Amino acid sequence: MRELHLAKSAGFCYGVRRAVELAESAASSGTPCVLLGHIIHNQNVVDRLASLGLRTVESPSEVPEGCQVVIRSHGESRAVYEALQARGANILDATCPNVKRIHQIVSQAEEHGRQPVIVGTPDHPEVVAIAGWCRRPVVLSGVEDLTKWLSGDPKRRELPLTFVSQTTSTQKIWEDCVKKAKKECTNPEFFDTICGATSKRQEEAHQLAAVCDNMVVIGDRKSSNTKRLTEICREVCPSVQQIERAEELDWSRLAQAEVVGITAGASTPAWIIKEVCDKMSDEIMEIEESFADMLEQSIKTLNNGDKVTGTVVAITPTEIQVDLGTKHSGYIPVSELTDDPTAKVEDLVKVGDEVEAIVVRVNDQEGVVTLSKRRLDVDKHWEEIEAARENETVLEGVVTEDNKGGVVVSVKGIRVFVPASQTGLPRETPMSTLVKEKVRVIITEVNRARRRVVGSISRVIRAERAAAAEKVWAEIEEGKHYTGTVKSLTSYGAFVDIGGVDGMVHISELSWSRIKHPSEVVKVGDTVDVYVISFDTEKKKISLGMKDRSQDPWTVFTTTYQVGDTANVRVVKLMPFGAFAEVVPGVDGLIHISQIADHRIEKPGDVLAEGDKVDVKITDVDMENKKVSLSIRALLEEGPADEEPAEDEE
């Protein structure tokens, strides 16, 4: 044996450490106290506590009335708590906070009409306790049990199922069950309740075992998590030995190994690990110091307001569990993750991510620390907001609410008030239209002491529009095409925004057809393709066109009709001397008053009305001036072709 490596996460987890410390404190109080069941799965620890005067009993009926009783780290059922309370016992609850949380999940699931499904070893004390918080628990050891249970009654697939896991289970067992349930069940929900410390310990053991010739796993043989560690190590290491104490070491196997790794279950105390290390290495001080540093870090005290860094170990619909490397279990409620109401948790953090947060509340009794990433971010963002005010930097945010005075924009988790006059909206437009929209603002006022920030959206719009306009004027040329937005309509045309600059499309340039108003072709808000007809950089005027120049109406007319042809036309305008009619879009012909009827009329309106469609004969085409003469009279005088004479005329 030349190298010896100790896993960083070897030994007590925070839940076990808290339970043992609570028991030791009770033993030193001088008040009679008993342990209900083995406080943890380690006989050496139980024997040590017994030497301190803490007797172990197996049921509530054995607890002397009025005596203190320590609930073990695995937890107990609701019925046990009720029995102890009935005996007047003073309960010292050492249940692991992670296990306590599972009790709440399954209990609330049943209250909401859901069926709790517990994935774990059925006879394990932790699983028995979890089941004791349900009226109709389903306990499954793995995916095979789940398959059999679902096959037992097809209706079970349609039940609202709530899945939880034993804290010391492996990710593979849990993920196999989740995959199966997602595939076959119609209404499942999942809470990955495997302890983050357990997952981390298992991952470190796997990585360490992969580079070692021999692995030593220290822990009680009844300990579920120690058994899991041994199984995981055996997957990648050729030689693994599980021991409870140093005297069980197989020295013949160690002597043949170049690299030896050591890990320990969550119920293994530091003094046993050090005992094993003492036996295995001549470099005892180096190992002891390394372990001492690790131990010091694990029992570090946390206070409200402390800034901490941890690793995300689990994500649920309501909170993010964070491993802080201490005896505490860290939780970030979803509401304390971000101030962005549109953000999704899965887009912000993932298991394995390192996050910074601030301690909001410490519950040493339960070993739980409530954290806030949002509040820490807000403190950082105040500095960014102040810098943005100085530098006039444009920031992005989401409008969260509106009121009579303006709107509130969440920028980096900070409320920024934008007065109505600075929203950039027309007066008649409700400010509620901005709610939930992403906007760009410039900060105009900051008062950190009063937590007041004022901003402007319109200033950003004006600045961006000015920059866009400058670009348009720098690059504009006749014939250039733009995609624009119709901003307003008048009787004589439409104004189109082509990117910071408005140009005017005259009514005659909207369509080849004769129209009375631009609204016949476009409406405000339409996206249109336009081209530059002319522009004046000094007067800042642009004339735009929309008609397709490639489709010349005169060419269409001359290739379709010739003198003598009959055409069905639409009357578009009446004049004292005649009527203009559209032959094809963009080409009108004149029906002179003398050609409207086969008899004398006073005015065209006596026979025709605008919009009428009539048949005419094309009597003349002036190619040079592009004028067309039409006649209704010519068709009337011709009469029906091959008309037979009437009988009385013979």
GROMACS .gro file of C-alpha atoms in nm, residues 214-489:
model
  276
  214ASN     CA    1  -0.884  -0.161  -0.286
  215MET     CA    2  -1.173   0.019  -0.119
  216VAL     CA    3  -1.252   0.012   0.251
  217VAL     CA    4  -1.614   0.100   0.340
  218ILE     CA    5  -1.663   0.171   0.709
  219GLY     CA    6  -2.010   0.137   0.864
  220ASP     CA    7  -2.256  -0.078   1.052
  221ARG     CA    8  -2.375  -0.385   0.862
  222LYS     CA    9  -2.735  -0.288   0.936
  223SER     CA   10  -2.685   0.054   0.776
  224SER     CA   11  -2.870   0.082   0.445
  225ASN     CA   12  -2.656   0.365   0.309
  226THR     CA   13  -2.334   0.176   0.399
  227LYS     CA   14  -2.458  -0.126   0.204
  228ARG     CA   15  -2.532   0.101  -0.092
  229LEU     CA   16  -2.179   0.244  -0.079
  230THR     CA   17  -2.033  -0.105  -0.081
  231GLU     CA   18  -2.244  -0.205  -0.382
  232ILE     CA   19  -2.145   0.110  -0.571
  233CYS     CA   20  -1.774   0.059  -0.501
  234ARG     CA   21  -1.790  -0.303  -0.618
  235GLU     CA   22  -1.920  -0.187  -0.956
  236VAL     CA   23  -1.582  -0.030  -1.042
  237CYS     CA   24  -1.325  -0.162  -0.792
  238PRO     CA   25  -1.191  -0.521  -0.798
  239SER     CA   26  -1.144  -0.544  -0.420
  240VAL     CA   27  -1.388  -0.394  -0.167
  241GLN     CA   28  -1.413  -0.473   0.204
  242GLN     CA   29  -1.687  -0.346   0.435
  243ILE     CA   30  -1.588  -0.322   0.801
  244GLU     CA   31  -1.732  -0.188   1.126
  245ARG     CA   32  -1.405  -0.139   1.316
  246ALA     CA   33  -1.032  -0.132   1.240
  247GLU     CA   34  -0.968  -0.484   1.372
  248GLU     CA   35  -1.171  -0.629   1.082
  249LEU     CA   36  -0.927  -0.503   0.817
  250ASP     CA   37  -0.796  -0.770   0.578
  251TRP     CA   38  -0.426  -0.679   0.573
  252SER     CA   39  -0.338  -0.934   0.308
  253ARG     CA   40  -0.561  -0.756   0.056
  254LEU     CA   41  -0.432  -0.415   0.156
  255ALA     CA   42  -0.070  -0.521   0.121
  256GLN     CA   43  -0.124  -0.606  -0.244
  257ALA     CA   44  -0.286  -0.272  -0.326
  258GLU     CA   45  -0.097   0.028  -0.460
  259VAL     CA   46  -0.383   0.273  -0.402
  260VAL     CA   47  -0.641   0.233  -0.123
  261GLY     CA   48  -0.954   0.443  -0.079
  262ILE     CA   49  -1.161   0.490   0.235
  263THR     CA   50  -1.521   0.597   0.262
  264ALA     CA   51  -1.779   0.564   0.537
  265GLY     CA   52  -2.154   0.551   0.572
  266ALA     CA   53  -2.357   0.841   0.706
  267SER     CA   54  -2.390   0.666   1.045
  268THR     CA   55  -2.018   0.622   1.096
  269PRO     CA   56  -1.867   0.857   1.360
  270ALA     CA   57  -1.541   1.041   1.302
  271TRP     CA   58  -1.358   0.859   1.579
  272ILE     CA   59  -1.408   0.520   1.410
  273ILE     CA   60  -1.285   0.656   1.075
  274LYS     CA   61  -0.976   0.800   1.243
  275GLU     CA   62  -0.918   0.472   1.420
  276VAL     CA   63  -0.912   0.291   1.086
  277CYS     CA   64  -0.685   0.556   0.934
  278ASP     CA   65  -0.446   0.520   1.230
  279LYS     CA   66  -0.417   0.152   1.157
  280MET     CA   67  -0.366   0.193   0.785
  281SER     CA   68  -0.108   0.466   0.746
  282ASP     CA   69   0.223   0.582   0.885
  283GLU     CA   70   0.131   0.936   0.779
  284ILE     CA   71  -0.130   0.960   1.053
  285MET     CA   72  -0.095   1.335   1.116
  286GLU     CA   73  -0.155   1.424   0.751
  287ILE     CA   74  -0.473   1.220   0.740
  288GLU     CA   75  -0.591   1.344   1.080
  289GLU     CA   76  -0.539   1.706   0.982
  290SER     CA   77  -0.725   1.659   0.655
  291PHE     CA   78  -1.012   1.494   0.832
  292ALA     CA   79  -1.010   1.754   1.108
  293ASP     CA   80  -1.042   2.029   0.850
  294MET     CA   81  -1.332   1.849   0.691
  295LEU     CA   82  -1.498   1.795   1.027
  296GLU     CA   83  -1.453   2.160   1.123
  297GLN     CA   84  -1.620   2.265   0.797
  298SER     CA   85  -1.910   2.025   0.852
  299ILE     CA   86  -2.001   2.164   1.196
  300LYS     CA   87  -1.962   2.529   1.100
  301THR     CA   88  -2.226   2.756   1.249
  302LEU     CA   89  -2.441   2.971   1.021
  303ASN     CA   90  -2.607   3.301   1.105
  304ASN     CA   91  -2.875   3.513   0.941
  305GLY     CA   92  -2.723   3.738   0.677
  306ASP     CA   93  -2.424   3.511   0.606
  307LYS     CA   94  -2.329   3.469   0.242
  308VAL     CA   95  -2.283   3.102   0.154
  309THR     CA   96  -2.194   2.894  -0.150
  310GLY     CA   97  -2.346   2.553  -0.202
  311THR     CA   98  -2.419   2.287  -0.462
  312VAL     CA   99  -2.769   2.217  -0.590
  313VAL     CA  100  -2.851   1.855  -0.506
  314ALA     CA  101  -3.226   1.842  -0.572
  315ILE     CA  102  -3.499   2.050  -0.737
  316THR     CA  103  -3.870   2.018  -0.655
  317PRO     CA  104  -4.171   2.223  -0.769
  318THR     CA  105  -4.150   2.433  -0.450
  319GLU     CA  106  -3.782   2.453  -0.351
  320ILE     CA  107  -3.418   2.391  -0.438
  321GLN     CA  108  -3.211   2.181  -0.196
  322VAL     CA  109  -2.851   2.298  -0.154
  323ASP     CA  110  -2.558   2.114   0.003
  324LEU     CA  111  -2.365   2.371   0.206
  325GLY     CA  112  -2.103   2.130   0.336
  326THR     CA  113  -2.226   2.188   0.691
  327LYS     CA  114  -2.450   2.009   0.938
  328HIS     CA  115  -2.744   2.207   0.800
  329SER     CA  116  -2.972   2.126   0.510
  330GLY     CA  117  -3.007   2.432   0.287
  331TYR     CA  118  -3.329   2.513   0.103
  332ILE     CA  119  -3.407   2.795  -0.141
  333PRO     CA  120  -3.784   2.840  -0.184
  334VAL     CA  121  -3.875   2.900  -0.549
  335SER     CA  122  -4.003   3.245  -0.449
  336GLU     CA  123  -3.651   3.327  -0.321
  337LEU     CA  124  -3.475   3.208  -0.637
  338THR     CA  125  -3.556   3.500  -0.864
  339ASP     CA  126  -3.774   3.809  -0.886
  340ASP     CA  127  -3.851   3.752  -1.253
  341PRO     CA  128  -4.214   3.630  -1.268
  342THR     CA  129  -4.162   3.485  -1.615
  343ALA     CA  130  -3.854   3.278  -1.530
  344LYS     CA  131  -3.867   2.899  -1.510
  345VAL     CA  132  -3.674   2.717  -1.237
  346GLU     CA  133  -3.531   2.462  -1.481
  347ASP     CA  134  -3.383   2.744  -1.689
  348LEU     CA  135  -3.208   2.900  -1.388
  349VAL     CA  136  -3.050   2.611  -1.196
  350LYS     CA  137  -2.970   2.246  -1.247
  351VAL     CA  138  -2.853   1.972  -1.013
  352GLY     CA  139  -2.478   2.009  -0.969
  353ASP     CA  140  -2.475   2.387  -1.018
  354GLU     CA  141  -2.290   2.598  -0.764
  355VAL     CA  142  -2.502   2.883  -0.628
  356GLU     CA  143  -2.441   3.179  -0.401
  357ALA     CA  144  -2.713   3.273  -0.153
  358ILE     CA  145  -2.776   3.462   0.167
  359VAL     CA  146  -2.895   3.297   0.491
  360VAL     CA  147  -3.248   3.413   0.571
  361ARG     CA  148  -3.337   3.187   0.864
  362VAL     CA  149  -3.152   2.920   1.065
  363ASN     CA  150  -3.335   2.644   1.249
  364ASP     CA  151  -3.066   2.460   1.444
  365GLN     CA  152  -3.319   2.235   1.610
  366GLU     CA  153  -3.436   2.095   1.277
  367GLY     CA  154  -3.099   2.142   1.107
  368VAL     CA  155  -3.255   2.349   0.829
  369VAL     CA  156  -3.134   2.674   0.675
  370THR     CA  157  -3.362   2.884   0.455
  371LEU     CA  158  -3.167   3.065   0.185
  372SER     CA  159  -3.238   3.336  -0.069
  373LYS     CA  160  -3.056   3.378  -0.395
  374ARG     CA  161  -3.293   3.655  -0.499
  375ARG     CA  162  -3.204   3.883  -0.206
  376LEU     CA  163  -2.833   3.837  -0.261
  377ASP     CA  164  -2.877   3.910  -0.630
  378VAL     CA  165  -3.082   4.219  -0.549
  379ASP     CA  166  -2.801   4.359  -0.332
  380LYS     CA  167  -2.559   4.308  -0.619
  381HIS     CA  168  -2.804   4.452  -0.868
  382TRP     CA  169  -2.849   4.776  -0.673
  383GLU     CA  170  -2.488   4.853  -0.756
  384GLU     CA  171  -2.554   4.776  -1.123
  385ILE     CA  172  -2.865   4.998  -1.119
  386GLU     CA  173  -2.667   5.287  -0.970
  387ALA     CA  174  -2.392   5.239  -1.228
  388ALA     CA  175  -2.653   5.233  -1.506
  389ARG     CA  176  -2.787   5.568  -1.382
  390GLU     CA  177  -2.440   5.722  -1.397
  391ASN     CA  178  -2.354   5.577  -1.738
  392GLU     CA  179  -2.705   5.605  -1.887
  393THR     CA  180  -2.694   5.235  -1.971
  394VAL     CA  181  -3.006   5.080  -2.120
  395LEU     CA  182  -3.142   4.789  -1.912
  396GLU     CA  183  -3.402   4.522  -1.984
  397GLY     CA  184  -3.690   4.431  -1.756
  398VAL     CA  185  -4.043   4.291  -1.739
  399VAL     CA  186  -4.350   4.504  -1.664
  400THR     CA  187  -4.511   4.348  -1.356
  401GLU     CA  188  -4.800   4.585  -1.287
  402ASP     CA  189  -4.971   4.906  -1.390
  403ASN     CA  190  -5.141   5.181  -1.192
  404LYS     CA  191  -5.285   5.530  -1.245
  405GLY     CA  192  -4.943   5.691  -1.243
  406GLY     CA  193  -4.754   5.454  -1.468
  407VAL     CA  194  -4.611   5.103  -1.471
  408VAL     CA  195  -4.368   4.903  -1.256
  409VAL     CA  196  -4.082   4.724  -1.429
  410SER     CA  197  -3.879   4.450  -1.261
  411VAL     CA  198  -3.516   4.510  -1.356
  412LYS     CA  199  -3.269   4.262  -1.206
  413GLY     CA  200  -3.518   4.198  -0.926
  414ILE     CA  201  -3.558   4.570  -0.843
  415ARG     CA  202  -3.884   4.764  -0.884
  416VAL     CA  203  -3.843   5.050  -1.131
  417PHE     CA  204  -4.132   5.296  -1.160
  418VAL     CA  205  -4.197   5.437  -1.508
  419PRO     CA  206  -4.436   5.738  -1.512
  420ALA     CA  207  -4.720   5.726  -1.766
  421SER     CA  208  -4.560   6.006  -1.965
  422GLN     CA  209  -4.244   5.794  -2.000
  423THR     CA  210  -4.407   5.466  -2.110
  424GLY     CA  211  -4.395   5.558  -2.479
  425LEU     CA  212  -4.765   5.471  -2.519
  426PRO     CA  213  -5.019   5.701  -2.691
  427ARG     CA  214  -5.254   5.865  -2.442
  428GLU     CA  215  -5.556   5.661  -2.544
  429THR     CA  216  -5.370   5.327  -2.505
  430PRO     CA  217  -5.426   5.147  -2.168
  431MET     CA  218  -5.103   5.097  -1.975
  432SER     CA  219  -5.220   4.744  -1.891
  433THR     CA  220  -5.116   4.646  -2.245
  434LEU     CA  221  -4.754   4.658  -2.125
  435VAL     CA  222  -4.801   4.414  -1.834
  436LYS     CA  223  -4.583   4.101  -1.874
  437GLU     CA  224  -4.405   4.259  -2.171
  438LYS     CA  225  -4.026   4.283  -2.187
  439VAL     CA  226  -3.916   4.646  -2.217
  440ARG     CA  227  -3.595   4.847  -2.233
  441VAL     CA  228  -3.553   5.131  -1.987
  442ILE     CA  229  -3.302   5.396  -1.894
  443ILE     CA  230  -3.267   5.482  -1.524
  444THR     CA  231  -3.335   5.847  -1.447
  445GLU     CA  232  -3.343   5.850  -1.065
  446VAL     CA  233  -3.206   5.625  -0.787
  447ASN     CA  234  -3.261   5.660  -0.413
  448ARG     CA  235  -3.126   5.344  -0.255
  449ALA     CA  236  -3.210   5.453   0.099
  450ARG     CA  237  -3.577   5.484   0.007
  451ARG     CA  238  -3.559   5.186  -0.231
  452ARG     CA  239  -3.689   5.412  -0.508
  453VAL     CA  240  -3.590   5.387  -0.874
  454VAL     CA  241  -3.746   5.581  -1.162
  455GLY     CA  242  -3.694   5.500  -1.527
  456SER     CA  243  -3.806   5.590  -1.878
  457ILE     CA  244  -3.908   5.367  -2.165
  458SER     CA  245  -3.981   5.651  -2.405
  459ARG     CA  246  -3.626   5.787  -2.380
  460VAL     CA  247  -3.495   5.454  -2.499
  461ILE     CA  248  -3.751   5.445  -2.782
  462ARG     CA  249  -3.658   5.799  -2.889
  463ALA     CA  250  -3.286   5.727  -2.875
  464GLU     CA  251  -3.321   5.402  -3.068
  465ARG     CA  252  -3.550   5.567  -3.322
  466ALA     CA  253  -3.303   5.852  -3.368
  467ALA     CA  254  -3.018   5.607  -3.423
  468ALA     CA  255  -3.228   5.410  -3.671
  469ALA     CA  256  -3.329   5.731  -3.852
  470GLU     CA  257  -2.967   5.838  -3.881
  471LYS     CA  258  -2.886   5.502  -4.038
  472VAL     CA  259  -3.178   5.532  -4.282
  473TRP     CA  260  -3.079   5.881  -4.398
  474ALA     CA  261  -2.716   5.771  -4.437
  475GLU     CA  262  -2.808   5.478  -4.662
  476ILE     CA  263  -3.125   5.590  -4.842
  477GLU     CA  264  -3.141   5.593  -5.222
  478GLU     CA  265  -3.412   5.596  -5.487
  479GLY     CA  266  -3.553   5.255  -5.565
  480LYS     CA  267  -3.437   5.104  -5.236
  481HIS     CA  268  -3.689   4.866  -5.080
  482TYR     CA  269  -3.791   4.863  -4.712
  483THR     CA  270  -4.024   4.660  -4.494
  484GLY     CA  271  -4.225   4.916  -4.298
  485THR     CA  272  -4.523   4.955  -4.065
  486VAL     CA  273  -4.828   5.168  -4.145
  487LYS     CA  274  -4.840   5.436  -3.875
  488SER     CA  275  -5.136   5.653  -3.987
  489LEU     CA  276  -5.378   5.719  -4.270
   0.00000   0.00000   0.00000
